PDB file of C-alpha atoms in Angstrom:
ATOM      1  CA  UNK A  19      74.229 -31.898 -70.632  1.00 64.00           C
ATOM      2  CA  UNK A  20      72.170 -30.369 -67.733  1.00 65.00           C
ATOM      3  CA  UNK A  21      74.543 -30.500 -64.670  1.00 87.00           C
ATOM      4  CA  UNK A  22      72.674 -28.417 -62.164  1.00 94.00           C
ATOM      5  CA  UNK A  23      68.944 -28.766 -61.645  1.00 94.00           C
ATOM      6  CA  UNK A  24      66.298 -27.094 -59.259  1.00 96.00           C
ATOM      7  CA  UNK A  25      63.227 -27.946 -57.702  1.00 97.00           C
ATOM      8  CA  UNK A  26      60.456 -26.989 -54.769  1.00 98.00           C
ATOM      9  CA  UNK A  27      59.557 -24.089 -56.538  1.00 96.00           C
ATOM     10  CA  UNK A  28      56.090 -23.004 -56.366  1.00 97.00           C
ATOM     11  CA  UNK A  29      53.539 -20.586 -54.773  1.00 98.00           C
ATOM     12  CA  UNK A  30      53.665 -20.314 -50.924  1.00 98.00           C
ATOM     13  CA  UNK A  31      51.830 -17.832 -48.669  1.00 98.00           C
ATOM     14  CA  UNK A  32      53.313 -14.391 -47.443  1.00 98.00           C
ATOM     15  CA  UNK A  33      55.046 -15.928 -43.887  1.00 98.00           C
ATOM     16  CA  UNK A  34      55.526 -19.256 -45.009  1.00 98.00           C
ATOM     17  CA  UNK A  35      58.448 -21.249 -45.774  1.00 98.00           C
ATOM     18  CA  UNK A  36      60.293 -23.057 -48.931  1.00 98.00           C
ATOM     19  CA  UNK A  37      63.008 -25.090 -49.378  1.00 98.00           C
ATOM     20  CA  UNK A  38      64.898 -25.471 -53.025  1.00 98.00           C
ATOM     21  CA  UNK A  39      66.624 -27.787 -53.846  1.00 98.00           C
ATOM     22  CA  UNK A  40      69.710 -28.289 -56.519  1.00 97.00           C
ATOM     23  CA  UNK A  41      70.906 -31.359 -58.076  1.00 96.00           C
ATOM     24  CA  UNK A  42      74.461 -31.395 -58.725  1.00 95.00           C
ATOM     25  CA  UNK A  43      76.526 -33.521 -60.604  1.00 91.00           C
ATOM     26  CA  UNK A  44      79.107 -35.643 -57.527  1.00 90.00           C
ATOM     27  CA  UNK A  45      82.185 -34.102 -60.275  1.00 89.00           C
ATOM     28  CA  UNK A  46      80.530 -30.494 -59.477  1.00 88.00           C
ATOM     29  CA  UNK A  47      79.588 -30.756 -56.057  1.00 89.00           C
ATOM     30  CA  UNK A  48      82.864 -32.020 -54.955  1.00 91.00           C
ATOM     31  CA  UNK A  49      85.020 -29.442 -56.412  1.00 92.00           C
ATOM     32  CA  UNK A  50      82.664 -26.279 -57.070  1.00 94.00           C
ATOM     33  CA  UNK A  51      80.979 -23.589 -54.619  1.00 96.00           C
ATOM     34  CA  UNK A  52      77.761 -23.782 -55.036  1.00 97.00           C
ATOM     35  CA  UNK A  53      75.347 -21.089 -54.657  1.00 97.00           C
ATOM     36  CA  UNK A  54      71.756 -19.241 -54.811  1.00 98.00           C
ATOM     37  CA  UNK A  55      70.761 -16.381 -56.774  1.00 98.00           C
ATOM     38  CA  UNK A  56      67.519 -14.654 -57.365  1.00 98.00           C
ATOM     39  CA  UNK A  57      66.058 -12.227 -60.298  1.00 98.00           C
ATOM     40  CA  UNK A  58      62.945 -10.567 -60.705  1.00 96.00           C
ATOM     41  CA  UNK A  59      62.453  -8.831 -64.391  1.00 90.00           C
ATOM     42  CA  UNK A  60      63.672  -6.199 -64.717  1.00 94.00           C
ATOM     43  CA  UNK A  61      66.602  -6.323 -62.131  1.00 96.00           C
ATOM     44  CA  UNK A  62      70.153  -7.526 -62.184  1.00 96.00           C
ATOM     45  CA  UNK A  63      70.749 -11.303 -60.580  1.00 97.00           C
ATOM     46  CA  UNK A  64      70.822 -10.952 -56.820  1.00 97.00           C
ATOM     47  CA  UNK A  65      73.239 -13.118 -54.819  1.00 98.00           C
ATOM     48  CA  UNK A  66      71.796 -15.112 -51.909  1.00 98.00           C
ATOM     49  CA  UNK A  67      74.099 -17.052 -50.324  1.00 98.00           C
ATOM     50  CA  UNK A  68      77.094 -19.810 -51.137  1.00 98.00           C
ATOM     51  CA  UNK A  69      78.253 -23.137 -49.992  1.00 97.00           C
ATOM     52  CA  UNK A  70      81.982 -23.944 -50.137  1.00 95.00           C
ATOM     53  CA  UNK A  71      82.852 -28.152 -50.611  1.00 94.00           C
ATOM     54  CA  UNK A  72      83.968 -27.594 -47.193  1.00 93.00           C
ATOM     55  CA  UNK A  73      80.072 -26.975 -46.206  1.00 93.00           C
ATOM     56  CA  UNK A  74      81.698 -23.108 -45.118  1.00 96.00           C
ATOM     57  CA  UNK A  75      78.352 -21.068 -45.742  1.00 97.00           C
ATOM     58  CA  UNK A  76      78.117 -17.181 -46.962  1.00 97.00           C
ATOM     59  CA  UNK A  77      75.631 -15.038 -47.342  1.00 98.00           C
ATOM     60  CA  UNK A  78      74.533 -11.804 -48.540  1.00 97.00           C
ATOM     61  CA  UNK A  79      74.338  -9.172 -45.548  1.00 96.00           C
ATOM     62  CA  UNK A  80      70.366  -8.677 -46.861  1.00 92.00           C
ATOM     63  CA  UNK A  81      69.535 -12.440 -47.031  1.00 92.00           C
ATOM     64  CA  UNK A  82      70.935 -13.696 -43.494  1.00 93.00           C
ATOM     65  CA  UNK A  83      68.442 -14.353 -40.709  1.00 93.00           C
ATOM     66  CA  UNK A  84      65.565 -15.997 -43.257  1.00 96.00           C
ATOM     67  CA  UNK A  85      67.309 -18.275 -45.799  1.00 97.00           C
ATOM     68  CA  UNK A  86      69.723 -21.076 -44.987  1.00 98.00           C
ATOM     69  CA  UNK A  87      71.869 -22.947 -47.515  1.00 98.00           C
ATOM     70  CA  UNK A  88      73.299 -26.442 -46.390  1.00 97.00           C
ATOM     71  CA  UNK A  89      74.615 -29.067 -48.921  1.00 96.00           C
ATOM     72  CA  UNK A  90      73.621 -33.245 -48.765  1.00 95.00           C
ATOM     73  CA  UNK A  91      76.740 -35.018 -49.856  1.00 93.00           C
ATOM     74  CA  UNK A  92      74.965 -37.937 -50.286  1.00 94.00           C
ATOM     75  CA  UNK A  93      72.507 -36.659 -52.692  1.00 94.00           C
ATOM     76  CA  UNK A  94      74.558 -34.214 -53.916  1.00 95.00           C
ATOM     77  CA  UNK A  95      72.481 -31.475 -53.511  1.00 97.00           C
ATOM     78  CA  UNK A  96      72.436 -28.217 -52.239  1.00 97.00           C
ATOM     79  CA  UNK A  97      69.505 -26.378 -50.474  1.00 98.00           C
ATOM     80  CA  UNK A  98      68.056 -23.096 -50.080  1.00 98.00           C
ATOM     81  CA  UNK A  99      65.440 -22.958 -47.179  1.00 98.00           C
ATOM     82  CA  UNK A 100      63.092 -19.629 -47.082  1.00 98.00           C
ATOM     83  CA  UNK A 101      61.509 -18.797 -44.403  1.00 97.00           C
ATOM     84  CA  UNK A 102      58.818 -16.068 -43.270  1.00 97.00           C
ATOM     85  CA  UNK A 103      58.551 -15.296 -47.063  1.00 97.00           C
ATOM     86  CA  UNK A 104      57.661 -12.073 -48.088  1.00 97.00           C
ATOM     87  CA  UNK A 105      56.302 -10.835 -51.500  1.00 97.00           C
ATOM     88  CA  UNK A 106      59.388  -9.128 -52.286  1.00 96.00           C
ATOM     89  CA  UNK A 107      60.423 -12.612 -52.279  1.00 97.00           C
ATOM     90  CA  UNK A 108      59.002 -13.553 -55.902  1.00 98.00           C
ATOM     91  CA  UNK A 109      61.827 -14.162 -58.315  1.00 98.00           C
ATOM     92  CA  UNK A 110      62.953 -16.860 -60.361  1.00 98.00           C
ATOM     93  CA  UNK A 111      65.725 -18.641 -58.223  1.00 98.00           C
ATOM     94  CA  UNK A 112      69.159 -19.779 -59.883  1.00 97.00           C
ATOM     95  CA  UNK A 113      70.913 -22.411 -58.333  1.00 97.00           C
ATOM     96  CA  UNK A 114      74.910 -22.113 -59.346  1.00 97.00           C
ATOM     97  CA  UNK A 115      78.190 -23.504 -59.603  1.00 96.00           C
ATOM     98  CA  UNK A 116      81.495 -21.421 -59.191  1.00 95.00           C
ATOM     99  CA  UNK A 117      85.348 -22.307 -59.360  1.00 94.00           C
ATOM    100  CA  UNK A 118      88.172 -19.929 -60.610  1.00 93.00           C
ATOM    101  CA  UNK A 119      86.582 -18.726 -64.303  1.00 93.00           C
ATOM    102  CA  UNK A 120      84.244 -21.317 -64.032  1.00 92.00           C
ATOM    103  CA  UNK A 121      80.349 -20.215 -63.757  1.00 92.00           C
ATOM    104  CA  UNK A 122      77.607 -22.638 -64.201  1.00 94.00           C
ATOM    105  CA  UNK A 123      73.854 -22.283 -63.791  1.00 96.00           C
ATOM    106  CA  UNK A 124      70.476 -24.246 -63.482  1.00 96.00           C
ATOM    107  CA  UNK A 125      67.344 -23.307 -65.721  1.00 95.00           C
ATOM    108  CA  UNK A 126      66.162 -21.477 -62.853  1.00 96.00           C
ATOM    109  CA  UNK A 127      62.760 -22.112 -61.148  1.00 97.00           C
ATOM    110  CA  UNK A 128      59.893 -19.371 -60.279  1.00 98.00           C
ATOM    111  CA  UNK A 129      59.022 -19.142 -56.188  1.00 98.00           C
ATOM    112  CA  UNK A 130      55.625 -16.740 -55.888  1.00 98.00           C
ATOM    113  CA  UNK A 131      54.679 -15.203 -52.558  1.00 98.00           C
ATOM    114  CA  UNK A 132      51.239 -14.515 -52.810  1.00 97.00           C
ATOM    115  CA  UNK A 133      48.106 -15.028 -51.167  1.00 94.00           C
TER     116      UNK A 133
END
């Protein structure tokens, strides 16, 4: 059972923008952290930023300044929103769910930066 999914991936231009988006389960959303990672081959998974069920946001020192996480209770999703996108940017993109021992993850989804 598939309890985290992504979307928005795609191709976008060097200086553009992107938004993800991951659909969460309400059980997960409600209870777990939710988060953004990145991983290009060859490289461990990178830690972008996290979203607490309070909506408290974190990010990695590296990442702050051009992406921007915010949750939808609503929808139950949680965002990622890139902007001025570089081409160091191109990774697959992991949306994830964290509490205590806990670790979940989507299939990931591929974001190019490319002209």
């Amino acid at each position: 059972h598939v309890q985290l999914v992504e979307s928005g991936g795609g191709l976008v231009q060097p200086g553009g923008s992107l938004t993800l988006s991951c659909a969460a389960s309400r059980r997960l959303f409600s209870l777990y952290a939710m988060g953004w990672y990145r991983q290009v081959p060859g490289k461990q998974r990178e830690w972008i930023a996290s979203i607490r069920p309070s909506g408290h946001p974190e990010y990695a020192d590296s990442m702050k300044g051009r992406f921007t996480i915010s949750r939808d209770t609503t929808k139950t999703t949680v965002s990622l929103h890139m902007s001025s996108l570089k081409s160091e940017d191109t990774a697959v993109y992991y949306c994830n769910a964290q509490r205590g021992d806990n670790d979940m993850w989507g299939q990931g989804i591929q974001v190019t930066v490319s002209t």
